[in-house]
Short mmCIF file of C-alpha atoms in Angstrom, two decimals:
data_model
loop_
_atom_site.label_atom_id
_atom_site.label_comp_id
_atom_site.label_asym_id
_atom_site.label_seq_id
_atom_site.Cartn_x
_atom_site.Cartn_y
_atom_site.Cartn_z
CA GLN A 1 16.56 -19.03 -4.64
CA VAL A 2 18.45 -15.99 -5.85
CA GLN A 3 20.15 -16.81 -9.11
CA LEU A 4 21.41 -15.51 -12.42
CA VAL A 5 21.15 -17.85 -15.39
CA GLN A 6 23.07 -17.00 -18.55
CA SER A 7 22.58 -17.98 -22.16
CA GLY A 8 24.59 -20.68 -23.86
CA ALA A 9 27.97 -20.76 -25.51
CA GLU A 10 28.58 -18.82 -28.72
CA VAL A 11 31.05 -19.14 -31.58
CA LYS A 12 31.53 -16.03 -33.69
CA LYS A 13 33.74 -14.90 -36.53
CA PRO A 14 36.02 -11.86 -36.18
CA GLY A 15 34.11 -8.67 -36.80
CA ALA A 16 30.77 -10.13 -35.74
CA SER A 17 28.68 -9.22 -32.68
CA VAL A 18 27.50 -11.30 -29.76
CA LYS A 19 24.68 -10.70 -27.29
CA VAL A 20 24.70 -12.59 -24.00
CA SER A 21 21.70 -12.72 -21.69
CA CYS A 22 21.49 -13.03 -17.91
CA LYS A 23 18.09 -13.94 -16.42
CA ALA A 24 17.60 -12.95 -12.79
CA SER A 25 15.22 -14.66 -10.38
CA GLY A 26 14.53 -14.85 -6.65
CA TYR A 27 14.93 -11.14 -5.94
CA THR A 28 13.55 -7.74 -6.93
CA PHE A 29 15.39 -7.11 -10.19
CA THR A 30 15.11 -3.33 -10.13
CA SER A 31 16.63 -3.08 -6.65
CA TYR A 32 20.05 -4.03 -7.98
CA GLY A 33 22.40 -3.60 -10.88
CA ILE A 34 24.35 -6.04 -13.01
CA SER A 35 28.03 -5.98 -13.77
CA TRP A 36 29.66 -8.00 -16.52
CA VAL A 37 33.05 -9.61 -15.94
CA ARG A 38 35.08 -11.64 -18.40
CA GLN A 39 37.85 -14.16 -18.02
CA ALA A 40 40.11 -15.14 -20.90
CA PRO A 41 41.31 -18.76 -20.87
CA GLY A 42 43.73 -19.29 -17.99
CA GLN A 43 43.62 -15.61 -17.04
CA GLY A 44 42.16 -13.43 -14.30
CA LEU A 45 38.94 -11.46 -13.99
CA GLU A 46 38.30 -8.30 -16.00
CA TRP A 47 35.41 -5.96 -15.21
CA MET A 48 33.62 -4.85 -18.37
CA GLY A 49 30.90 -2.56 -17.13
CA TRP A 50 27.75 -2.09 -15.07
CA ILE A 51 24.12 -1.29 -15.63
CA SER A 52 21.50 -0.26 -13.12
CA ALA A 53 18.33 -2.32 -13.43
CA TYR A 54 16.61 0.53 -11.59
CA ASN A 55 17.16 3.35 -14.10
CA GLY A 56 19.35 1.95 -16.90
CA ASN A 57 22.42 4.02 -15.99
CA THR A 58 25.62 2.49 -17.27
CA ASN A 59 29.36 2.66 -16.68
CA TYR A 60 31.68 0.90 -19.13
CA ALA A 61 35.35 0.01 -18.98
CA GLN A 62 37.24 2.53 -21.04
CA LYS A 63 38.91 -0.10 -23.23
CA LEU A 64 35.49 -1.37 -24.36
CA GLN A 65 33.80 2.01 -24.87
CA GLY A 66 32.16 2.11 -28.27
CA ARG A 67 32.07 -1.69 -28.66
CA VAL A 68 29.92 -2.73 -25.71
CA THR A 69 26.29 -2.02 -24.84
CA MET A 70 24.53 -3.22 -21.71
CA THR A 71 20.76 -3.20 -21.42
CA THR A 72 18.03 -4.59 -19.22
CA ASP A 73 14.46 -5.73 -19.78
CA THR A 74 12.59 -5.31 -16.50
CA SER A 75 9.53 -7.14 -17.84
CA THR A 76 11.56 -10.34 -18.13
CA THR A 77 14.14 -9.52 -15.42
CA THR A 78 16.92 -10.07 -17.93
CA ALA A 79 20.16 -8.20 -18.50
CA TYR A 80 22.00 -8.22 -21.79
CA MET A 81 25.56 -7.53 -22.86
CA GLU A 82 26.30 -6.93 -26.54
CA LEU A 83 29.89 -6.81 -27.78
CA ARG A 84 30.57 -5.73 -31.36
CA SER A 85 33.52 -5.93 -33.75
CA LEU A 86 34.72 -9.09 -32.07
CA ARG A 87 38.41 -9.94 -32.11
CA SER A 88 40.25 -13.11 -31.19
CA ASP A 89 41.25 -11.62 -27.84
CA ASP A 90 37.56 -11.31 -26.93
CA THR A 91 37.51 -15.08 -26.57
CA ALA A 92 36.59 -15.55 -22.93
CA LEU A 93 34.10 -16.76 -20.37
CA TYR A 94 31.63 -13.94 -19.75
CA TYR A 95 29.94 -13.63 -16.36
CA CYS A 96 27.13 -11.44 -15.10
CA ALA A 97 27.14 -10.55 -11.41
CA ARG A 98 24.68 -8.74 -9.16
CA GLY A 99 25.68 -5.39 -7.75
CA SER A 100 24.41 -2.00 -6.72
CA HIS A 101 21.42 -0.39 -8.41
CA SER A 102 22.81 3.10 -7.79
CA GLY A 103 26.48 2.76 -8.52
CA ASN A 104 27.35 3.07 -4.85
CA PRO A 105 29.94 0.64 -3.49
CA TYR A 106 28.54 -2.89 -3.40
CA PRO A 107 30.25 -6.26 -3.91
CA PHE A 108 29.32 -8.80 -6.56
CA ASP A 109 27.31 -11.14 -4.37
CA ILE A 110 25.60 -13.38 -6.93
CA TRP A 111 27.21 -14.63 -10.15
CA GLY A 112 25.86 -16.29 -13.24
CA GLN A 113 27.33 -19.57 -14.41
CA GLY A 114 29.23 -17.97 -17.27
CA THR A 115 28.88 -17.95 -21.06
CA MET A 116 31.79 -19.02 -23.24
CA VAL A 117 32.28 -16.81 -26.28
CA THR A 118 34.79 -18.07 -28.84
CA VAL A 119 35.94 -15.79 -31.65
CA SER A 120 37.52 -17.73 -34.47
CA SER A 121 37.68 -17.59 -38.24
CA GLU B 1 42.34 3.23 -12.48
CA ILE B 2 43.14 1.59 -9.15
CA VAL B 3 45.61 -1.26 -9.55
CA MET B 4 45.16 -4.21 -7.20
CA THR B 5 48.27 -6.28 -6.53
CA GLN B 6 48.06 -9.68 -4.87
CA SER B 7 50.87 -11.69 -3.35
CA PRO B 8 52.05 -14.31 -3.68
CA ALA B 9 50.91 -15.50 -7.10
CA THR B 10 51.02 -19.11 -5.95
CA LEU B 11 51.15 -20.63 -2.51
CA SER B 12 51.86 -24.32 -1.83
CA VAL B 13 50.41 -25.37 1.49
CA SER B 14 49.33 -28.47 3.37
CA PRO B 15 45.81 -29.15 4.66
CA GLY B 16 45.40 -27.89 8.20
CA GLU B 17 47.88 -25.04 7.77
CA ARG B 18 47.04 -21.40 8.35
CA VAL B 19 47.54 -19.15 5.34
CA THR B 20 47.50 -15.43 4.75
CA LEU B 21 46.98 -13.86 1.33
CA SER B 22 47.80 -10.22 0.68
CA CYS B 23 46.21 -7.57 -1.51
CA ARG B 24 47.44 -4.01 -2.02
CA ALA B 25 45.60 -1.16 -3.71
CA SER B 26 47.44 1.60 -5.59
CA GLN B 27 45.31 4.17 -3.74
CA SER B 28 42.87 4.06 -0.85
CA VAL B 29 39.66 2.07 -1.39
CA SER B 30 38.44 2.62 2.17
CA SER B 31 36.91 -0.70 3.26
CA ASN B 32 35.26 -1.36 -0.10
CA LEU B 33 37.27 -4.51 -0.73
CA ALA B 34 35.96 -7.98 -1.52
CA TRP B 35 37.56 -11.42 -1.73
CA TYR B 36 36.31 -14.09 -4.12
CA GLN B 37 37.11 -17.79 -4.40
CA GLN B 38 37.13 -19.49 -7.78
CA LYS B 39 37.43 -23.23 -8.29
CA PRO B 40 38.15 -24.79 -11.71
CA GLY B 41 35.10 -24.72 -13.96
CA GLN B 42 33.10 -22.59 -11.54
CA ALA B 43 32.08 -18.96 -11.27
CA PRO B 44 33.72 -16.84 -8.59
CA ARG B 45 32.04 -16.91 -5.18
CA LEU B 46 31.93 -13.97 -2.78
CA LEU B 47 33.77 -14.76 0.45
CA ILE B 48 34.38 -11.44 2.17
CA TYR B 49 33.05 -7.93 1.60
CA GLY B 50 33.60 -4.67 3.40
CA ALA B 51 37.17 -5.97 3.90
CA SER B 52 36.15 -8.11 6.88
CA THR B 53 32.52 -9.27 6.68
CA ARG B 54 31.93 -12.89 5.70
CA ALA B 55 29.30 -13.43 3.02
CA THR B 56 26.32 -15.66 3.72
CA GLY B 57 27.29 -19.28 4.29
CA ILE B 58 31.04 -18.70 4.39
CA PRO B 59 32.78 -20.72 7.12
CA ALA B 60 34.34 -18.93 10.08
CA ARG B 61 37.83 -20.16 9.12
CA PHE B 62 37.86 -17.39 6.49
CA SER B 63 38.60 -13.92 7.80
CA GLY B 64 39.54 -10.62 6.22
CA SER B 65 41.22 -7.52 7.54
CA GLY B 66 42.64 -4.20 6.47
CA SER B 67 41.52 -0.83 5.18
CA GLY B 68 42.83 1.86 2.90
CA THR B 69 45.44 0.17 0.73
CA GLU B 70 46.52 -2.99 2.58
CA PHE B 71 44.31 -6.04 2.99
CA THR B 72 44.68 -9.67 4.00
CA LEU B 73 42.61 -12.82 3.72
CA THR B 74 43.37 -15.49 6.31
CA ILE B 75 42.25 -19.10 6.24
CA SER B 76 42.80 -20.46 9.73
CA SER B 77 43.00 -24.18 8.89
CA LEU B 78 43.01 -25.17 5.25
CA GLN B 79 40.49 -27.77 4.18
CA SER B 80 40.75 -29.76 0.95
CA GLU B 81 37.90 -27.75 -0.58
CA ASP B 82 39.81 -24.48 -0.05
CA PHE B 83 42.40 -25.17 -2.74
CA ALA B 84 41.38 -22.65 -5.38
CA VAL B 85 42.25 -19.25 -6.81
CA TYR B 86 41.47 -16.19 -4.68
CA TYR B 87 40.87 -12.73 -6.08
CA CYS B 88 40.59 -9.42 -4.32
CA GLN B 89 38.50 -6.64 -5.84
CA GLN B 90 37.96 -2.99 -5.03
CA TYR B 91 34.45 -1.63 -5.51
CA ASN B 92 35.11 1.86 -4.20
CA ASN B 93 35.91 3.50 -7.53
CA TRP B 94 35.11 3.10 -11.21
CA PRO B 95 36.32 1.04 -12.94
CA ARG B 96 35.95 -1.84 -10.51
CA THR B 97 39.24 -3.72 -10.56
CA PHE B 98 40.48 -7.13 -9.54
CA GLY B 99 43.84 -8.40 -8.42
CA GLN B 100 45.56 -10.97 -10.60
CA GLY B 101 44.76 -13.78 -8.17
CA THR B 102 46.56 -16.06 -5.73
CA LYS B 103 46.46 -19.79 -6.43
CA LEU B 104 46.48 -22.09 -3.41
CA GLU B 105 48.06 -25.42 -4.28
CA ILE B 106 48.36 -28.60 -2.26
CA LYS B 107 51.93 -29.15 -1.07
#
């Protein structure tokens, strides 16, 4: 079946980096893109950015520009999201979600199970 | 950035009732509007896309309408499993943006 499986929970200190993975299966990886969405405890959904698994094009949320990098490995059908210079307000559940490969309008039709990232000294 | 505003923030309803949730965009998003359902401890699930098309496996009691800046999600007869938080999202423009959510509570 079509699914996205994410890596496990992480605990990081302020200033550190975290890299979360999202393994896709059940569909042609390069025919879609991956968006990353985060949700702070008790809060709503925040879009972080998108990467095309077709050509590697990216689009990042302005507030995260310079701290976030999204990549894909087509040989393993895995997407990655790296967030640097972590702060306490980066503590959140991080989701990957399937979207368009081209950047054209497309909903997030498949979601990963989420990865909890806790930033604490 | 397009701001998505949902109302109400919380809705207390009884099973079997019909409910309508609203979502407003700060500028036109055409019909590129999705609704997601999120239950505690679970990832969001796509319910409606293209403002009115049900996603695969979504029951017919869920329906969406609207275009441009005004959208609604209607649940015709609430079931116990429908009590959750509902988010609208526009995917017409970058950055993609979500509403703040509407929580459906059992009355």
